Amino acid sequence: MSESSSDGGKWLDAHYDPVAGLFSFSSCVDLADLSGDGESRLVVGDLGSGSSGMKLKVYRGTALLSESTLLDLPSGLVAFFMDLHEPRVPAVAVASGPCVYVYKNLRPYFKFTLPGLEVNTLEQDVWQQAREGQIDPLTLKEMLESIRKKADVPLSVRSLRFLSLETNDMDEFVQLHKQQPIRRQTVITCIGTLKKSTADEDGVSCLVIGTESSDVYVLDPEAFIILSKMTLPAPPTMMDVTGQFDVEFRITVACRNGNIYILRRESDKPKYCVELASHPVGLVRVGKNVVVGCSDESLQGFTQKGKKLWQTILPAPITTMAAMDLPTRGFQAVLVGLANCEVQLYRDKNLLSTIKTPDVITSICFGRYGREDGTLIMTTKGGGLMVKILKRTAAFADRDSAPGPPLAQSVRLNVPKKTKLYVDQTLRERENGVAMHRAFQMDLSRMRLAAAKAYVKALESSLSPVSSSLSEPLKMNAVVQGLGPSFKLTLNVQNTAACRPVMDLAISFLYDESLYRMKHPYMRIPLLVPGLVYPVQTFVECTSDKGISDIIKVFVLHEGKSCPLLTAHINMPVSEGLMLN
Amino acid sequence: MSGGGGTFRINHSLINKIRHHLSSGGSKSFYSSGLIMFFHPAPELPIVERRNWLIHQHYIHKDFDTCKVIVKEQLQETNGTCEYAIYVQALILRLEGKIQQSLELFQSCAILNPSSADNLKQVARSLFLLGKHKAAIEFYHEAARLNEKDWEISHNLGVCCFFIKDFKNAEEHLNMALQINKHDRTFMMLGQVHLLAGESDKAIEVYKRAVEHFPENTELLTTLGLLFLQLGKYQRAFEHLGNALTFDPNNYKAILAAGSMMQTHGDFDVAMNKYRVAACAVPESPPLWNNIGMCFFGKKKYVAAISCLKRAHYLSPFDWKVLYNLGLVHLTMQQYASAFHFLSAAINLNPRMGELYMLLAVALTNLDDVDNATRAYEQAVTLDVSSPLVNLNFAIFLYNHVDKKGALDQYQEMERKVNLLRDTSSNFEFDLELMDMAQKMGAALQVTESLVWTKPGKDSKSKPNSAAATKPPGTALGTNQALGQAMSSAASYNKNLQLQAGPSMPLEPEPDVDRAPSPPTDPPGSPLPAESDNPKPKSSKRKAKVEE
């Protein structure tokens, strides 16, 4: 991987392992000094294949330090200080399913399970009756279904599963499950931390948990009791937390309905709401403002009260976003991973630099790693791990992104050159314009005359395959089948009159007798009922082996009249077979 | 907790601590969960929603393949009861264009969770995409009952009403949506509703409000600019189009509209710069190549003009404006036979425009066909209502063919039109060459009184007028110039012809003029404002305005 010109050599490539086998999102990556020796470690919740191989991995430098299995998919991971004990070593909280698993010193320490949700009392009653054998499974099903239709509280997993069962499996299911109490559980969708009472770097933090049931909980870090519960209109997907729990805090939550809500200390309902035009993909706070990346390839800035400040269009869909905060330099910006294998750095709406990557980035984390403050850690879609270090000399010029004239303005228009032929023709027209015009008009009228004459002739001698005479309105088309030497000739005759039948018709053929032999050169046509198509068939044999073909003329005649009603010319195909003599 | 408590290792020395925590609320230790497992043989059912967040993650990252795999697994695990998995599956199907299938899935979501307004909204959306607007409206109303103040429902109701041409209700719903939340899409739609209902002043008000709320939305700015352009408010139109181009220098519509305005003011080089950007973005746009062609024409690069116009003609063979311009350029190039063909084709497509017949008459005059030229002029005079040019050309033609009385009639008709134009708009400016030629004509016809436009009230303009008049014809820029030139060349040609005065050979009656097909719907008013920018003879007035 070479340093591309666009990032201006601002980053040192510290490490790249394309086969690290690390599949993760930004929400499952964190940096923390886990052993208290002043060296930060990388903690990653690895999603594995999505159904198996979920692991909690810790990296130190370029090496994998430890690895422990997770029971379920990690939906979020944070490092936080849970107590005031010395040495100051942060714990790691992994949100997974309905639980938060807390690790201390890389050992399992505590598991917190979300409290169960409210269970529908009607549902409980129904199952109670089932347990006591008062109702059979079919009645149970009916009752549950009626509860599902009207109830405000959704049914439990057990009832839902029961409703989807076949009739003969129901009894067994009821026997198996009826003894247990009904529970409704929800899962954690995102997790964050909130300082308890001090803003210190190593102050004790509360865990903030967003759940599938659209709630946000704030947990006490020591007793793991719920300090505060807030409710959102939709399940949260990402959150950003700032402030202190005891003083004032602000939780910015992106939700699954495409809105962003801002929660504050005093209220358990969202204080502000931002309706976005598309789903938020990334949510990052920079100073007091919130930067949101949307799935319509845009990056938008909002104040902490939800007022839109700016919007900029990105070259590709966003895959992930993270904040880049260098307090020593007073530098804050947003890193945006894009689907076109780029990571772009934005300060407000201005693009500062671009990093090209060999694969699509799925997670970004910027912070102190090892003993280096400005480290950028990225994992790729293919499971790679990439570490870059910001050069101490790197400076990001805050140039305004207002572009000059677009490049296309200097592209020459594709206008063909003037040719000598063109000039000659132009001159000729200038000199002889009148003559050309008159010749053209003359020829035009001659052509029209010729066309009109031909048309009249065709009409007069019934050469057309459609007859529009009032007494016998007919239509005919012909189909030739076969490769030769014998062909099947089908004439489809139709009477197009509204109600009058046509009778006393005959068909005769005119052809070169040295070339073709026909079985029935003269045929009578039966009475034609209006609208129906009458196929009239005959066989033609080609007598020549010279590979030539000719036209066969078909005439539809009225008995007793010599002038044909219709004429069709059939272009016979060349006979491809040889005569068998 | 799916029966795997044992795999999670536990530090036994901490058990006491965990016991302590057990008493505090709904938490329980890993270890104790293992114990509970032992007493309850029934397997715990997995939580239906347990992977919803993952499905959502993959969905918003547009990783639809992975998303579908997870959805499938989740539906298998939950026996098809996971509402969100079905929901996302339906969303993906809809994005893939399988709308009917998505509709069915959304309906099953609505069965699983009848109290969710979102499911109903999506059912309605799929119905809307299938073109079943009335059914969609019903579902939106139902969703609105569950969720009163929803911007999306009101907006989409408005859109549905718009599509079934119920403009009154559409307006109502869209205004409701704007009250709940201000979105640019709603403004855009409301403006369109007003435009289709024929209330362009209301539409402008809506767009003005929209631009206040979204000062950087190029689409709104462009639309507002084009509306002002249609109403003839050029200053404001240019302002908004310019703003649109500041925020998005590649905006094709804004470039075309702004370019055509520059072109009418004679800034051909600036207009060309803009067109170059558009030509990269939309290389196959007929109006763009038409405008580029007329830019070259303005810059007197006739060959380039013809090749650009021919490209426009190739891309849009039935656009009479391109044919009109081709006819004009060929007249200028003195290729009268070609001009005749383009003009007669234009007349076939738009048989209601007097100026086209006049150009045809000029071409015919130069092709020595006096009879047909006369007929074309007569047709032009009957069709045209406001252009003095038509009458002046006819007057010159008649004068050259020794019909002084007819010439005088036409001359007076022209004066009437000039007066009318002057009365209707106070600062109406006439083409310099038109005035010059009219004065000469007046002298030749011995009309004593001086013409309206040379009255002393207009003294301020007499100076540039006379300066321009002294220039040899052909040096002044401007598209109208070409017609002037065509006109004057016609005049001079006819003066020569006057001497011969022999009976010219009678030719075929021109079929295109006589048997013109019945007129289409409307004369020049074109649907796309960006297209209505063909430089026409009358454009001269705007040019003059800038020079002032």
Coordinates of C-alpha atoms in Angstrom, one line a residue, chain B residues 58-428:
Chain B
H58 CA -26.7 -4.3 6.5
Y59 CA -29.8 -2.7 5.0
I60 CA -28.6 0.8 5.4
H61 CA -25.1 -0.1 4.2
K62 CA -26.9 -1.3 1.0
D63 CA -25.3 -4.8 1.5
F64 CA -28.5 -6.4 0.3
D65 CA -27.0 -9.9 -0.3
T66 CA -25.8 -10.3 3.2
C67 CA -29.0 -8.8 4.4
K68 CA -31.1 -11.3 2.5
V69 CA -29.1 -14.2 4.0
I70 CA -29.6 -13.0 7.5
V71 CA -33.3 -12.3 6.9
K72 CA -33.7 -15.9 5.6
E73 CA -32.0 -17.4 8.6
Q74 CA -34.0 -15.2 11.0
L75 CA -37.3 -16.2 9.3
Q76 CA -36.3 -19.9 9.5
E77 CA -35.4 -19.5 13.2
T78 CA -38.7 -17.7 14.1
N79 CA -41.0 -19.6 11.8
G80 CA -41.7 -16.5 9.8
T81 CA -42.9 -14.4 12.7
C82 CA -40.1 -11.8 12.7
E83 CA -41.9 -8.7 11.5
Y84 CA -38.8 -6.6 10.9
A85 CA -37.1 -9.3 8.8
I86 CA -40.1 -9.5 6.5
Y87 CA -40.3 -5.7 6.5
V88 CA -36.7 -5.4 5.3
Q89 CA -37.1 -8.2 2.8
A90 CA -40.0 -6.3 1.3
L91 CA -38.0 -3.1 1.2
I92 CA -35.2 -4.8 -0.7
L93 CA -37.7 -6.4 -3.1
R94 CA -39.2 -3.0 -3.8
L95 CA -35.8 -1.6 -4.4
E96 CA -35.2 -4.4 -6.9
G97 CA -38.4 -3.5 -8.7
K98 CA -40.5 -6.5 -7.5
I99 CA -43.2 -4.2 -6.2
Q100 CA -46.1 -6.8 -6.2
Q101 CA -44.1 -9.2 -4.1
S102 CA -43.1 -6.4 -1.7
L103 CA -46.7 -5.4 -1.4
E104 CA -47.6 -8.9 -0.3
L105 CA -44.9 -9.0 2.3
F106 CA -45.8 -5.6 3.7
Q107 CA -49.4 -6.9 4.0
S108 CA -48.2 -9.9 6.0
C109 CA -46.2 -7.4 8.2
A110 CA -49.5 -5.5 8.8
I111 CA -51.1 -8.8 9.8
L112 CA -48.3 -9.6 12.2
N113 CA -48.5 -6.1 13.7
P114 CA -51.8 -4.4 12.9
S115 CA -51.1 -1.5 15.2
S116 CA -48.0 -0.2 13.3
A117 CA -48.6 2.8 11.1
D118 CA -45.4 2.2 9.4
N119 CA -46.5 -1.1 7.9
L120 CA -49.6 0.5 6.5
K121 CA -47.5 3.3 5.1
Q122 CA -45.3 0.8 3.3
V123 CA -48.3 -1.1 2.0
A124 CA -49.7 2.2 0.7
R125 CA -46.3 3.1 -0.8
S126 CA -46.1 -0.1 -2.7
L127 CA -49.7 0.4 -4.0
F128 CA -48.7 3.9 -5.0
L129 CA -45.7 2.6 -7.0
L130 CA -48.0 0.1 -8.7
G131 CA -50.1 3.0 -9.8
K132 CA -53.1 2.1 -7.6
H133 CA -53.5 5.6 -6.2
K134 CA -56.9 5.3 -4.8
A135 CA -56.1 2.2 -2.9
A136 CA -53.0 3.9 -1.6
I137 CA -55.0 6.8 -0.4
E138 CA -57.2 4.5 1.6
F139 CA -54.3 2.9 3.3
Y140 CA -52.7 6.2 4.0
H141 CA -55.9 7.4 5.7
E142 CA -55.9 4.2 7.8
A143 CA -52.3 4.9 8.8
A144 CA -53.2 8.4 9.6
R145 CA -55.7 7.2 12.1
L146 CA -52.9 5.4 13.9
N147 CA -50.4 8.2 13.7
E148 CA -52.0 11.6 13.5
K149 CA -49.2 14.0 13.0
D150 CA -47.0 12.4 10.4
W151 CA -45.4 14.5 7.8
E152 CA -44.8 11.5 5.5
I153 CA -48.4 10.4 5.5
S154 CA -49.7 13.9 4.6
H155 CA -47.0 14.4 2.0
N156 CA -47.7 11.0 0.3
L157 CA -51.5 11.6 0.5
G158 CA -50.8 14.9 -1.4
V159 CA -48.7 13.1 -4.0
C160 CA -51.4 10.5 -4.5
C161 CA -54.1 13.1 -4.9
F162 CA -51.8 14.9 -7.3
F163 CA -51.6 11.8 -9.5
I164 CA -55.4 11.3 -9.6
K165 CA -55.6 15.0 -10.5
D166 CA -57.4 16.0 -7.3
F167 CA -55.5 19.2 -7.0
K168 CA -57.6 20.7 -4.3
N169 CA -57.1 17.8 -1.9
A170 CA -53.5 17.5 -2.9
E171 CA -52.9 21.1 -1.9
E172 CA -54.6 20.6 1.4
H173 CA -52.6 17.5 2.3
L174 CA -49.3 19.1 1.2
N175 CA -50.0 22.2 3.3
M176 CA -50.7 20.0 6.2
A177 CA -47.4 18.2 5.7
L178 CA -45.6 21.6 5.6
Q179 CA -47.3 22.5 8.9
I180 CA -46.0 19.4 10.6
N181 CA -42.5 19.6 9.1
K182 CA -40.9 21.6 6.3
H183 CA -39.3 19.3 3.7
D184 CA -38.0 20.4 0.4
R185 CA -39.8 17.5 -1.3
T186 CA -43.1 18.8 -0.1
F187 CA -42.4 22.3 -1.3
M188 CA -41.4 20.9 -4.7
M189 CA -44.6 18.9 -5.0
L190 CA -46.9 21.7 -3.8
G191 CA -45.3 24.0 -6.4
Q192 CA -46.0 21.4 -9.1
V193 CA -49.6 21.0 -8.0
H194 CA -50.1 24.8 -8.3
L195 CA -48.4 24.8 -11.7
L196 CA -50.6 22.0 -13.0
A197 CA -53.6 23.8 -11.6
G198 CA -52.5 26.8 -13.6
E199 CA -51.8 29.0 -10.6
S200 CA -48.2 30.1 -11.4
D201 CA -48.3 33.0 -9.0
K202 CA -49.2 30.7 -6.1
A203 CA -46.4 28.3 -7.3
I204 CA -43.9 31.1 -7.2
E205 CA -45.0 32.0 -3.7
V206 CA -44.5 28.4 -2.6
Y207 CA -41.0 28.2 -4.2
K208 CA -40.0 31.5 -2.7
R209 CA -40.9 30.1 0.7
A210 CA -39.1 26.9 -0.1
V211 CA -35.9 28.8 -1.1
E212 CA -36.0 30.7 2.2
H213 CA -36.0 27.4 4.0
F214 CA -33.6 25.7 1.7
P215 CA -31.3 28.3 0.3
E216 CA -28.9 25.7 -1.1
N217 CA -31.3 23.4 -2.8
T218 CA -30.4 23.8 -6.5
E219 CA -33.5 22.1 -7.8
L220 CA -35.8 24.6 -6.0
L221 CA -33.6 27.5 -7.2
T222 CA -33.6 26.3 -10.8
T223 CA -37.4 25.7 -10.8
L224 CA -38.0 29.2 -9.4
G225 CA -35.6 30.7 -11.9
L226 CA -37.3 29.0 -14.8
L227 CA -40.7 30.2 -13.5
F228 CA -39.5 33.8 -13.4
L229 CA -38.0 33.3 -16.9
Q230 CA -41.4 32.2 -18.2
L231 CA -43.0 35.2 -16.7
G232 CA -40.5 37.5 -18.3
K233 CA -38.9 38.6 -15.0
Y234 CA -35.4 38.2 -16.3
Q235 CA -33.5 39.9 -13.5
R236 CA -34.9 37.7 -10.8
A237 CA -34.7 34.6 -13.0
F238 CA -31.0 35.2 -13.6
E239 CA -30.5 35.8 -9.9
H240 CA -31.9 32.4 -8.9
L241 CA -30.3 30.5 -11.7
G242 CA -27.0 32.1 -10.8
N243 CA -27.5 30.9 -7.2
A244 CA -28.2 27.4 -8.4
L245 CA -25.1 27.4 -10.5
T246 CA -23.0 28.6 -7.5
F247 CA -24.0 25.6 -5.4
D248 CA -23.9 23.1 -8.3
P249 CA -22.0 24.3 -11.3
N250 CA -23.0 21.2 -13.2
N251 CA -26.7 21.7 -13.0
Y252 CA -27.8 21.0 -16.5
K253 CA -31.2 22.7 -16.3
A254 CA -29.8 25.8 -14.7
I255 CA -26.9 26.0 -17.2
L256 CA -29.3 25.7 -20.2
A257 CA -31.6 28.4 -18.9
A258 CA -28.9 30.8 -17.7
G259 CA -27.0 30.2 -21.0
S260 CA -30.0 31.0 -23.1
M261 CA -30.4 34.3 -21.2
M262 CA -26.8 35.2 -21.7
Q263 CA -27.2 34.3 -25.3
T264 CA -30.1 36.7 -25.7
H265 CA -28.0 39.4 -24.2
G266 CA -25.2 38.6 -26.7
D267 CA -22.7 37.1 -24.2
F268 CA -22.0 34.3 -26.5
D269 CA -18.6 33.4 -25.0
V270 CA -19.9 33.2 -21.5
A271 CA -22.8 31.1 -22.6
M272 CA -20.5 28.8 -24.5
N273 CA -18.4 28.3 -21.3
K274 CA -21.5 27.2 -19.5
Y275 CA -22.7 25.0 -22.3
R276 CA -19.3 23.2 -22.4
V277 CA -20.0 22.0 -18.8
A278 CA -23.5 20.8 -19.8
A279 CA -22.2 19.1 -22.9
C280 CA -20.0 16.9 -20.7
A281 CA -22.9 16.0 -18.5
V282 CA -25.6 15.6 -21.0
P283 CA -24.0 15.1 -24.4
E284 CA -27.1 14.1 -26.2
S285 CA -29.5 16.9 -25.4
P286 CA -31.2 18.5 -28.4
P287 CA -31.9 21.9 -26.8
L288 CA -28.3 22.1 -25.7
W289 CA -26.9 21.6 -29.1
N290 CA -29.5 23.9 -30.6
N291 CA -28.3 26.6 -28.2
I292 CA -24.6 25.9 -28.9
G293 CA -25.4 26.1 -32.6
M294 CA -27.0 29.5 -32.2
C295 CA -24.1 30.7 -30.1
F296 CA -21.8 29.9 -33.0
F297 CA -24.2 31.6 -35.3
G298 CA -24.0 34.7 -33.1
K299 CA -20.3 34.5 -33.3
K300 CA -20.5 34.2 -37.1
K301 CA -19.1 30.7 -37.1
Y302 CA -21.7 29.5 -39.5
V303 CA -20.3 26.1 -40.4
A304 CA -19.9 25.2 -36.8
A305 CA -23.4 26.5 -36.2
I306 CA -24.8 24.3 -38.9
S307 CA -23.0 21.2 -37.6
C308 CA -24.3 21.8 -34.1
L309 CA -27.8 22.4 -35.3
K310 CA -27.7 19.3 -37.5
R311 CA -26.7 17.3 -34.4
A312 CA -29.7 18.8 -32.5
H313 CA -31.9 17.9 -35.5
Y314 CA -30.5 14.4 -35.6
L315 CA -31.2 14.0 -31.8
S316 CA -34.7 15.4 -32.1
P317 CA -35.9 15.3 -35.7
F318 CA -39.4 16.6 -34.9
D319 CA -38.4 19.8 -33.1
W320 CA -39.5 22.6 -35.3
K321 CA -37.3 25.1 -33.4
V322 CA -34.2 23.4 -34.5
L323 CA -35.5 23.3 -38.1
Y324 CA -36.4 27.0 -37.8
N325 CA -32.8 27.8 -36.8
L326 CA -31.4 25.6 -39.5
G327 CA -33.5 27.5 -42.0
L328 CA -32.3 30.8 -40.6
V329 CA -28.6 29.8 -40.8
H330 CA -28.9 28.5 -44.3
L331 CA -30.6 31.7 -45.4
T332 CA -27.7 33.5 -44.0
M333 CA -25.3 31.3 -45.8
Q334 CA -27.3 32.0 -49.0
Q335 CA -28.1 28.3 -49.3
Y336 CA -31.7 29.0 -50.2
A337 CA -32.5 25.5 -51.6
S338 CA -31.5 23.9 -48.3
A339 CA -33.2 26.6 -46.3
F340 CA -36.4 25.9 -48.2
H341 CA -36.3 22.3 -47.1
F342 CA -35.7 23.0 -43.5
L343 CA -38.3 25.7 -43.3
S344 CA -41.0 23.7 -45.1
A345 CA -40.3 20.8 -42.7
A346 CA -40.6 23.3 -39.8
I347 CA -43.9 24.5 -41.2
N348 CA -45.2 20.9 -41.5
L349 CA -44.5 20.5 -37.8
N350 CA -45.8 23.9 -36.7
P351 CA -48.2 25.3 -39.3
R352 CA -49.4 28.2 -37.1
M353 CA -46.4 30.5 -37.0
G354 CA -46.3 33.5 -39.3
E355 CA -42.6 34.1 -39.0
L356 CA -41.9 30.6 -40.5
Y357 CA -43.9 31.5 -43.6
M358 CA -42.1 34.7 -43.8
L359 CA -38.7 33.0 -43.8
L360 CA -40.0 30.5 -46.4
A361 CA -41.1 33.4 -48.5
V362 CA -37.7 35.0 -48.3
A363 CA -36.2 31.7 -49.4
L364 CA -38.7 31.4 -52.3
T365 CA -38.0 34.9 -53.3
N366 CA -34.4 34.1 -53.6
L367 CA -35.3 30.9 -55.5
D368 CA -37.0 33.0 -58.1
D369 CA -40.5 31.6 -57.3
V370 CA -42.5 34.8 -57.0
D371 CA -45.9 33.2 -57.0
N372 CA -45.2 30.9 -54.2
A373 CA -43.4 33.6 -52.3
T374 CA -46.4 35.8 -52.5
R375 CA -48.6 33.0 -51.2
A376 CA -46.2 32.4 -48.4
Y377 CA -46.2 36.0 -47.5
E378 CA -50.0 36.2 -47.6
Q379 CA -50.1 33.2 -45.3
A380 CA -47.6 34.8 -43.0
V381 CA -49.5 38.0 -42.8
T382 CA -52.8 36.2 -42.0
L383 CA -51.2 34.2 -39.2
D384 CA -49.0 36.8 -37.6
V385 CA -50.4 39.2 -35.1
S386 CA -47.6 41.2 -33.6
S387 CA -44.4 41.1 -35.6
P388 CA -43.9 44.2 -37.8
L389 CA -41.1 42.4 -39.5
V390 CA -43.4 40.2 -41.5
N391 CA -45.3 43.2 -42.9
L392 CA -42.1 45.1 -43.6
N393 CA -40.6 42.2 -45.6
F394 CA -43.9 41.8 -47.5
A395 CA -43.9 45.5 -48.2
I396 CA -40.4 45.4 -49.6
F397 CA -41.3 42.3 -51.6
L398 CA -44.4 44.0 -53.1
Y399 CA -42.5 47.2 -53.7
N400 CA -39.9 45.3 -55.6
H401 CA -42.6 43.7 -57.6
V402 CA -44.2 47.0 -58.6
D403 CA -47.1 46.8 -56.3
K404 CA -46.9 50.1 -54.7
K405 CA -50.4 50.0 -53.3
G406 CA -50.0 46.6 -51.7
A407 CA -46.6 47.7 -50.3
L408 CA -48.2 50.8 -48.8
D409 CA -51.0 48.7 -47.2
Q410 CA -48.4 46.4 -45.6
Y411 CA -46.3 49.4 -44.5
Q412 CA -49.3 50.9 -42.7
E413 CA -50.1 47.5 -41.2
M414 CA -46.5 47.4 -39.9
E415 CA -46.9 50.9 -38.4
R416 CA -50.0 49.8 -36.6
K417 CA -48.2 46.8 -35.1
V418 CA -45.3 49.0 -34.1
N419 CA -47.7 51.4 -32.3
L420 CA -49.4 48.5 -30.6
L421 CA -46.2 47.1 -29.3
R422 CA -45.1 50.5 -28.1
D423 CA -48.3 51.1 -26.3
T424 CA -48.4 47.7 -24.6
S425 CA -44.9 47.9 -23.1
S426 CA -43.4 51.3 -22.5
N427 CA -39.7 50.3 -23.0
F428 CA -40.1 48.2 -26.0

